Coordinates of C-alpha atoms and ligand atoms in Angstrom, one line a residue:
M186 CA 0.0 0.0 0.0
A187 CA 2.8 2.4 0.9
V188 CA 4.4 1.7 -2.4
L189 CA 1.2 2.5 -4.3
L190 CA 0.8 5.7 -2.4
L191 CA 4.3 6.8 -3.1
V192 CA 3.9 6.0 -6.7
Y193 CA 0.7 8.0 -6.7
L194 CA 2.5 11.0 -5.1
W195 CA 5.3 10.9 -7.6
F196 CA 3.0 10.7 -10.5
S197 CA 1.2 13.8 -9.4
I198 CA 4.4 15.8 -9.1
V199 CA 5.9 14.9 -12.4
P200 CA 3.7 17.0 -14.7
V201 CA 4.6 20.1 -12.8
Q202 CA 8.3 19.5 -13.4
A203 CA 7.6 18.9 -17.0
A204 CA 5.7 22.2 -17.3
E205 CA 8.6 24.2 -15.9
G206 CA 11.1 22.5 -18.2
K207 CA 9.1 23.0 -21.3
G208 CA 9.0 26.7 -22.0
I209 CA 11.0 28.0 -25.0
S210 CA 12.5 31.5 -24.9
A211 CA 11.6 34.0 -27.7
Q212 CA 15.1 33.7 -29.1
D213 CA 15.1 29.9 -29.1
G214 CA 11.7 30.1 -30.8
Q215 CA 13.0 32.3 -33.5
E216 CA 16.0 29.9 -34.1
I217 CA 13.7 26.9 -34.3
Y218 CA 11.3 28.8 -36.6
Q219 CA 14.2 29.6 -39.0
M220 CA 15.5 26.1 -38.9
L221 CA 12.2 24.6 -39.7
K222 CA 11.7 27.2 -42.4
S223 CA 14.8 25.8 -44.1
G224 CA 13.0 22.4 -44.3
K225 CA 15.1 20.7 -41.6
R226 CA 13.6 18.7 -38.8
T227 CA 14.9 19.6 -35.4
S228 CA 15.1 16.0 -34.3
M229 CA 14.8 12.5 -35.8
P230 CA 13.7 9.4 -34.0
K231 CA 16.8 8.0 -32.3
E232 CA 17.6 4.3 -32.2
K233 CA 18.3 4.2 -28.4
T234 CA 15.0 5.9 -27.4
Y235 CA 13.0 2.9 -28.8
K236 CA 12.8 -0.8 -28.0
K237 CA 14.0 -3.1 -30.7
P238 CA 12.0 -6.2 -30.4
E239 CA 13.8 -9.4 -29.8
Q240 CA 11.9 -11.2 -32.6
P241 CA 11.5 -10.0 -36.1
T242 CA 8.2 -8.2 -36.0
V243 CA 5.4 -7.2 -38.3
Y244 CA 3.1 -4.3 -37.4
L245 CA 0.0 -4.6 -39.5
T246 CA -1.8 -1.3 -39.9
F247 CA -5.3 -0.5 -41.2
D248 CA -6.2 3.0 -42.3
D249 CA -9.4 4.8 -43.1
G250 CA -11.8 2.7 -41.1
P251 CA -13.8 1.6 -39.3
S252 CA -16.2 0.4 -41.9
K253 CA -18.6 -2.5 -42.4
L254 CA -15.4 -4.5 -43.4
T255 CA -13.7 -4.0 -40.1
P256 CA -15.5 -6.8 -38.2
Q257 CA -14.2 -9.2 -40.8
V258 CA -10.6 -7.9 -40.3
L259 CA -11.0 -8.2 -36.6
D260 CA -12.3 -11.8 -36.9
I261 CA -9.3 -12.8 -39.0
L262 CA -6.9 -11.2 -36.6
D263 CA -8.6 -12.9 -33.7
K264 CA -8.4 -16.3 -35.5
E265 CA -4.7 -15.8 -36.3
D266 CA -4.0 -14.5 -32.9
V267 CA -2.5 -11.3 -34.3
K268 CA -2.6 -7.8 -32.8
A269 CA -2.6 -4.9 -35.1
T270 CA -3.1 -1.1 -35.3
F271 CA -6.1 0.8 -36.7
F272 CA -5.6 4.3 -37.8
A273 CA -9.2 5.4 -37.7
L274 CA -11.0 8.4 -39.0
G275 CA -13.0 10.5 -36.5
E276 CA -15.9 10.7 -39.0
E277 CA -16.0 6.9 -39.3
A278 CA -15.6 6.4 -35.6
K279 CA -18.7 8.6 -35.1
A280 CA -20.6 6.3 -37.5
H281 CA -19.3 3.1 -36.0
P282 CA -18.7 3.6 -32.3
D283 CA -19.1 -0.1 -31.5
L284 CA -16.3 -1.0 -33.9
I285 CA -13.9 1.5 -32.2
K286 CA -14.9 -0.1 -28.9
R287 CA -14.2 -3.6 -30.3
I288 CA -10.8 -2.6 -31.7
V289 CA -9.7 -1.4 -28.2
K290 CA -11.3 -4.3 -26.4
D291 CA -9.6 -6.9 -28.7
G292 CA -6.2 -5.5 -27.7
H293 CA -5.3 -3.7 -30.9
T294 CA -3.8 -0.2 -30.9
L295 CA -6.1 2.6 -32.0
G296 CA -4.3 5.4 -33.9
N297 CA -5.6 8.7 -35.2
H298 CA -5.9 9.3 -39.0
S299 CA -7.6 12.8 -38.9
Y300 CA -11.3 13.5 -38.9
N301 CA -12.3 13.5 -42.6
H302 CA -9.1 12.6 -44.7
V303 CA -9.6 15.6 -46.9
Y304 CA -6.1 16.5 -48.1
K305 CA -6.9 20.0 -49.2
E306 CA -8.1 20.9 -45.7
L307 CA -5.5 19.0 -43.8
Y308 CA -2.5 20.2 -45.7
S309 CA -3.4 23.9 -46.3
D310 CA -2.4 24.9 -42.7
F311 CA -1.2 23.0 -39.7
Q312 CA -4.0 24.5 -37.7
N313 CA -6.5 22.5 -39.7
F314 CA -4.6 19.3 -39.4
W315 CA -4.3 19.9 -35.7
N316 CA -8.0 20.7 -35.3
Q317 CA -8.9 17.4 -37.0
I318 CA -6.6 15.4 -34.8
Q319 CA -8.2 16.8 -31.7
R320 CA -11.7 16.5 -33.0
S321 CA -11.1 12.7 -33.7
E322 CA -9.4 12.3 -30.4
E323 CA -12.4 13.6 -28.5
I324 CA -14.6 11.1 -30.3
F325 CA -12.2 8.2 -29.5
A326 CA -12.1 9.4 -25.9
D327 CA -15.9 9.5 -25.7
V328 CA -16.5 6.2 -27.3
A329 CA -13.7 4.1 -26.0
G330 CA -11.9 6.1 -23.4
V331 CA -8.6 6.3 -25.2
R332 CA -6.5 9.1 -26.6
P333 CA -4.3 7.7 -29.3
Q334 CA -0.7 8.9 -29.2
L335 CA 0.0 7.5 -32.6
V336 CA -0.9 9.5 -35.7
R337 CA -0.8 8.5 -39.3
A338 CA -1.0 11.4 -41.8
P339 CA -3.6 10.8 -44.6
G340 CA -1.6 10.0 -47.7
G341 CA 1.6 9.6 -45.6
T342 CA 3.9 12.5 -44.6
Y343 CA 6.0 12.7 -47.8
T344 CA 5.2 15.9 -49.7
N345 CA 2.3 16.5 -47.3
F346 CA 4.2 17.3 -44.0
D347 CA 6.9 19.9 -43.8
A348 CA 9.3 20.3 -40.9
Y349 CA 6.8 22.5 -39.1
Y350 CA 4.1 19.8 -39.1
Y351 CA 6.6 17.3 -37.8
Y352 CA 7.9 19.6 -35.1
L353 CA 4.5 20.7 -33.9
M354 CA 3.1 17.2 -33.7
E355 CA 6.1 16.2 -31.6
Q356 CA 5.5 19.2 -29.3
A357 CA 1.9 18.1 -28.9
G358 CA 3.2 14.7 -27.8
Y359 CA 2.3 12.5 -30.8
T360 CA 4.3 10.0 -32.7
V361 CA 3.7 10.2 -36.4
L362 CA 4.2 7.0 -38.4
D363 CA 4.5 6.2 -42.1
W364 CA 5.2 2.6 -43.2
N365 CA 7.9 0.5 -45.0
V366 CA 5.6 -1.9 -46.7
D367 CA 2.8 -0.6 -49.0
S368 CA 0.4 -3.4 -49.7
G369 CA -0.8 -1.3 -52.7
D370 CA -4.4 -1.9 -51.7
S371 CA -5.4 1.6 -52.4
K372 CA -3.5 2.3 -55.6
R373 CA -6.8 2.3 -57.3
Q374 CA -10.3 0.8 -56.8
N375 CA -10.6 -3.0 -56.4
V376 CA -6.9 -3.9 -56.5
P377 CA -6.9 -7.7 -57.1
V378 CA -6.0 -10.0 -54.2
N379 CA -3.0 -11.4 -55.9
E380 CA -1.6 -8.0 -56.6
I381 CA -1.8 -7.1 -52.9
I382 CA -0.1 -10.2 -51.9
Q383 CA 2.7 -9.7 -54.5
S384 CA 3.3 -6.1 -53.3
V385 CA 3.7 -7.3 -49.8
K386 CA 6.1 -10.1 -50.9
N387 CA 8.1 -7.6 -53.0
A388 CA 9.0 -5.5 -50.0
P389 CA 12.6 -6.1 -48.7
L390 CA 12.5 -7.8 -45.4
E391 CA 13.6 -5.9 -42.3
H392 CA 13.7 -6.7 -38.7
E393 CA 10.6 -4.5 -38.2
M394 CA 7.9 -4.3 -40.9
N395 CA 5.2 -1.7 -40.8
V396 CA 2.6 -2.8 -43.3
L397 CA 0.0 -0.4 -44.8
F398 CA -3.5 -1.7 -45.4
H399 CA -6.9 -0.1 -45.6
D400 CA -10.1 -1.3 -43.9
G401 CA -12.3 1.5 -45.3
T402 CA -15.2 1.0 -47.6
G403 CA -14.4 -0.8 -50.9
H404 CA -11.4 -2.8 -49.6
E405 CA -12.9 -6.2 -49.8
S406 CA -9.8 -7.6 -51.5
T407 CA -7.7 -6.5 -48.5
V408 CA -9.8 -8.6 -46.3
E409 CA -9.4 -11.5 -48.7
A410 CA -5.6 -11.1 -48.9
L411 CA -5.1 -10.7 -45.2
P412 CA -4.9 -14.4 -44.1
Q413 CA -2.3 -15.1 -46.8
V414 CA -0.2 -12.1 -45.9
I415 CA -0.3 -13.2 -42.2
H416 CA 0.7 -16.8 -43.2
Y417 CA 3.5 -15.4 -45.4
Y418 CA 5.1 -13.6 -42.5
K419 CA 4.5 -16.3 -40.0
K420 CA 6.4 -18.8 -42.3
L421 CA 9.3 -16.4 -42.4
G422 CA 9.5 -16.5 -38.6
Y423 CA 8.0 -13.1 -37.9
T424 CA 5.9 -12.3 -34.9
F425 CA 3.1 -9.7 -34.9
A426 CA 2.6 -6.8 -32.5
P427 CA 0.5 -3.7 -32.2
L428 CA 2.3 -0.4 -32.6
T429 CA 3.2 1.5 -29.5
T430 CA 5.1 4.7 -28.7
E431 CA 8.1 2.4 -27.9
V432 CA 8.4 1.2 -31.5
K433 CA 10.8 3.2 -33.6
P434 CA 8.4 4.9 -36.0
K435 CA 9.0 4.5 -39.8
Q436 CA 9.0 8.0 -41.1
F437 CA 9.5 9.2 -44.7
P438 CA 12.1 12.0 -45.2
V439 CA 10.7 15.6 -45.4
G440 CA 10.0 16.2 -49.1
K441 CA 9.1 19.5 -50.8
P442 CA 5.4 19.9 -49.9
K443 CA 3.0 19.9 -52.8
W444 CA 0.7 22.3 -51.0
S445 CA 1.4 26.0 -50.8
R446 CA 1.4 27.1 -47.2
N447 CA 2.5 30.2 -45.3
M448 CA 3.8 30.0 -41.8
S449 CA 4.5 33.3 -40.3
F450 CA 6.5 33.5 -37.1
A451 CA 3.5 34.8 -35.2
H452 CA 1.4 31.9 -36.4
F453 CA 4.1 29.4 -35.5
N454 CA 4.3 30.8 -32.0
E455 CA 0.6 30.5 -31.6
L456 CA 0.6 26.9 -32.7
L457 CA 3.7 26.2 -30.6
Q458 CA 1.9 27.4 -27.4
E459 CA -1.3 25.6 -28.3
T460 CA 0.4 22.2 -28.9
Q461 CA 2.7 22.5 -25.9
Q462 CA -0.2 23.3 -23.6
Y463 CA -2.1 20.4 -25.1
A464 CA 0.7 18.1 -24.3
L465 CA 0.9 19.2 -20.7
A466 CA -2.8 18.7 -20.2
H467 CA -3.1 15.3 -22.0
V468 CA 0.2 13.5 -22.5
P469 CA 1.7 11.5 -19.6
P470 CA 5.3 12.5 -19.1
K471 CA 7.9 10.0 -20.4
N472 CA 9.2 7.4 -17.9
E473 CA 6.1 7.9 -15.8
P474 CA 6.0 5.7 -12.7
L475 CA 3.7 2.7 -13.1
D476 CA 0.5 3.2 -11.2
T477 CA -1.5 0.0 -11.1
P478 CA -0.7 -3.4 -9.5
E479 CA -0.9 -4.9 -13.0
Q480 CA 1.8 -2.5 -14.2
L481 CA 3.9 -3.3 -11.1
V482 CA 3.9 -6.9 -12.3
N483 CA 5.0 -5.7 -15.7
Q484 CA 7.7 -3.7 -14.0
T485 CA 9.1 -6.9 -12.6
K486 CA 9.1 -8.4 -16.1
I487 CA 10.9 -5.3 -17.4
A488 CA 13.5 -5.5 -14.7
R489 CA 14.1 -9.1 -15.7
E490 CA 14.5 -8.1 -19.3
E491 CA 16.9 -5.3 -18.2
S492 CA 19.0 -7.7 -16.3
A493 CA 19.3 -9.7 -19.5
Q494 CA 20.4 -6.6 -21.2
A495 CA 22.9 -5.8 -18.5
L496 CA 24.2 -9.3 -19.0
A497 CA 24.7 -8.5 -22.7
S498 CA 26.6 -5.3 -21.9
K499 CA 28.9 -6.9 -19.3
P500 CA 32.5 -7.5 -20.3
S501 CA 32.0 -10.5 -22.4
L502 CA 32.8 -14.0 -21.3
P503 CA 33.8 -16.9 -23.6
L504 CA 30.8 -18.9 -24.7
K505 CA 31.2 -22.7 -24.5
I506 CA 29.2 -24.7 -26.9
N507 CA 28.8 -28.5 -26.4
V508 CA 27.4 -30.8 -29.0
V509 CA 25.7 -33.8 -27.6
G510 CA 27.6 -36.8 -28.8
G511 CA 30.3 -34.7 -30.3
N512 CA 33.0 -32.2 -29.4
G513 CA 32.7 -28.8 -27.8
Y514 CA 34.0 -25.5 -28.8
T515 CA 34.7 -22.2 -27.0
L516 CA 34.0 -18.9 -28.7
D517 CA 35.8 -15.9 -27.4
Q518 CA 33.9 -12.6 -26.9
S519 CA 34.5 -11.3 -30.3
Q520 CA 33.0 -14.3 -32.0
Y521 CA 29.5 -13.9 -30.8
E522 CA 27.1 -11.3 -29.5
L523 CA 24.2 -11.4 -27.0
Q524 CA 21.0 -9.6 -28.0
G525 CA 19.0 -10.0 -24.9
D526 CA 18.9 -13.8 -24.4
R527 CA 19.6 -14.4 -28.1
I528 CA 23.1 -15.4 -29.2
E529 CA 24.1 -14.1 -32.6
L530 CA 27.2 -15.2 -34.5
A531 CA 28.8 -14.9 -37.9
L532 CA 27.7 -17.5 -40.4
R533 CA 31.1 -17.7 -41.9
F534 CA 32.6 -18.5 -38.6
L535 CA 30.0 -21.2 -37.9
V536 CA 30.5 -22.8 -41.3
E537 CA 34.2 -22.8 -41.1
K538 CA 34.1 -24.4 -37.6
M539 CA 32.0 -27.1 -39.2
G540 CA 34.9 -27.7 -41.5
G541 CA 33.1 -26.2 -44.5
R542 CA 34.0 -23.4 -46.9
M543 CA 32.1 -20.2 -47.6
E544 CA 31.8 -18.1 -50.7
W545 CA 30.0 -14.8 -51.0
N546 CA 28.3 -13.6 -54.2
E547 CA 27.9 -9.9 -53.7
P548 CA 25.6 -9.1 -56.7
V549 CA 22.9 -11.5 -55.5
K550 CA 23.8 -11.2 -51.8
T551 CA 24.0 -15.0 -51.4
A552 CA 26.5 -17.0 -49.5
Y553 CA 27.4 -20.5 -50.5
A554 CA 28.6 -23.0 -48.0
H555 CA 30.1 -26.4 -49.1
Y556 CA 30.6 -29.5 -47.1
G557 CA 31.2 -32.8 -48.6
M558 CA 28.3 -33.7 -50.7
Y559 CA 26.2 -30.9 -49.3
D560 CA 25.8 -27.3 -50.6
V561 CA 23.9 -24.7 -48.8
E562 CA 22.8 -21.3 -50.2
Y563 CA 22.1 -18.5 -47.8
D564 CA 20.0 -16.0 -49.8
L565 CA 20.1 -12.8 -47.8
P566 CA 17.4 -10.7 -49.7
K567 CA 15.0 -13.6 -49.4
R568 CA 16.2 -14.6 -45.9
S569 CA 16.1 -18.2 -47.0
I570 CA 18.4 -21.2 -46.7
R571 CA 18.4 -23.7 -49.5
L572 CA 19.9 -27.0 -48.9
Y573 CA 21.2 -29.2 -51.7
K574 CA 22.4 -32.8 -51.6
L575 CA 24.6 -33.8 -54.5
G576 CA 23.2 -30.9 -56.4
N577 CA 19.5 -31.6 -55.8
R578 CA 17.5 -29.2 -53.6
V579 CA 16.2 -31.1 -50.6
A580 CA 14.9 -28.3 -48.5
T581 CA 14.3 -24.6 -48.2
H582 CA 14.1 -22.8 -44.8
N583 CA 13.3 -19.3 -44.0
L584 CA 15.2 -17.3 -41.4
A585 CA 13.9 -13.8 -41.0
D586 CA 16.6 -13.0 -38.4
M587 CA 19.5 -13.3 -40.8
S588 CA 21.3 -9.9 -41.2
L589 CA 24.3 -8.4 -42.9
V590 CA 26.4 -6.5 -40.4
E591 CA 29.6 -4.9 -41.7
G592 CA 29.9 -7.4 -44.5
T593 CA 29.2 -10.4 -42.3
I594 CA 26.1 -12.5 -42.3
R595 CA 24.9 -12.8 -38.8
V596 CA 22.5 -15.6 -37.7
P597 CA 20.8 -16.3 -34.4
L598 CA 22.1 -19.5 -32.9
Q599 CA 18.8 -21.0 -31.6
N600 CA 16.7 -20.4 -34.7
T601 CA 19.5 -21.5 -37.1
V602 CA 20.1 -24.7 -35.2
G603 CA 16.3 -25.2 -35.0
L604 CA 15.9 -24.8 -38.7
L605 CA 18.7 -27.2 -39.4
G606 CA 17.0 -29.9 -37.4
G607 CA 18.8 -29.5 -34.0
R608 CA 17.9 -27.9 -30.8
I609 CA 19.4 -26.3 -27.7
T610 CA 19.1 -28.8 -24.9
Q611 CA 20.6 -26.7 -22.1
S612 CA 21.7 -23.1 -21.7
V613 CA 23.4 -21.5 -18.8
M614 CA 23.8 -17.7 -19.1
D615 CA 24.8 -16.0 -15.9
S616 CA 27.5 -13.6 -14.8
G617 CA 30.1 -16.3 -14.5
T618 CA 29.2 -18.9 -17.1
R619 CA 28.0 -19.0 -20.7
E620 CA 27.4 -22.4 -21.9
V621 CA 25.0 -23.9 -24.5
S622 CA 24.5 -27.5 -25.4
L623 CA 23.1 -28.6 -28.7
A624 CA 21.7 -31.8 -30.0
F625 CA 21.2 -32.9 -33.6
R626 CA 19.0 -35.7 -34.6
Q627 CA 21.2 -37.1 -37.3
F628 CA 24.5 -36.7 -35.6
N629 CA 25.3 -40.4 -35.7
M630 CA 24.6 -40.8 -39.3
W631 CA 26.7 -37.8 -40.0
N632 CA 29.6 -39.1 -38.0
E633 CA 29.6 -42.2 -40.2
N634 CA 29.4 -40.3 -43.4
N635 CA 31.5 -37.3 -42.9
S636 CA 34.7 -37.4 -40.9
L637 CA 34.9 -33.6 -41.2
L638 CA 32.2 -33.3 -38.7
K639 CA 34.1 -35.2 -36.0
N640 CA 35.8 -32.1 -34.8
S641 CA 33.2 -29.6 -35.9
L642 CA 31.4 -27.1 -33.8
F643 CA 28.0 -28.1 -35.0
A644 CA 27.1 -31.5 -36.3
I645 CA 24.4 -29.9 -38.4
N646 CA 22.7 -32.5 -40.5
Y647 CA 24.1 -31.4 -43.9
Ligands
ZN311 ZN1 -5.8 7.1 -45.3

């Protein structure tokens, strides 16, 4: 009880401190105004401010709803056990309050996509954009009790936003998000299902994928394509999550706006005051203390995750790898890296320790590993591993976690071993010991067939 009370007191003090720190002097205001006028943003999302998810993650987003199609989208997400983000329009929320409620109740993130989506209004002056964001937000707050902190600009920010829009939205406490995968479902009317799926598949794979869809009226083919898109990413090893303010937002660069606008210093100052006051009244300060028992439980979880991170940042220890029924090998600290609990190591290193040989074909970004009668292709753009036996393809695996770091393909140990038919049987990771044991189903067969594997790090079933 004492803890909760203390937490409550601290919570009530923080906004005051934030208020004092927030004011901008007239001179600073003029400097910011001039900088923004030149088209430069004052700040960009910084890597370290956000949480990079452990697993490769897809954020599905649905714009322009809710509409009569939204229940179908929600049913599919429910069935696939996927959480997503809905950038809703205030106008549609007013027409379908129950759907807004369901989006929130189902555990998805509700984002703000303006009130009426009319470009000419939204992009003729920031004041109009800002008014629409607030108008929608009041509707969301009334209907579902939430004030979305995430905003997606209708049409995306590129050539719509200028540096002022970005800056003022930040001052108001919002996170603006574009996307890095356009499903192309609103290129024109009735885009065929296959075209949507193909557009999704054409997008280069990244650790975090923010996919643009629409659940507004007329997007029946989006609903039809959705299960296949979900299966596509699941097969690649992606997990799904709703967007939050902790996810690094995908943002397009500031382009020359296609709208003619005039921002005087006086107007800028008005808007600056308005947005900052708004943030003080509505936006919880960053790093706020947690205020419910449920969140205190979460706090414990976060502390545990942080200790895993602390472990990762500690002066490294050698990592001992034992292969059940085979030899062990010790990697020194430069030969592997810990990302949370995940061990990443260089593919070339792994292959060479297996007694194999690696070649890298730069134009197609594919690595070839050769061992005895086996050849393996690591196709980086497709994140796939193709396994050949005596020149015949016997299997293809997908490994979304594969990455290219300073010219080296990095792979996560657990997933790689798993895809190749093995598993981690034991793992000790504490401040004094780092040791992992691996087992491979076909180790014995391998030992008979390929003497190279006797002394190898991994008796992978190649
Ligand atoms: Zn839209």
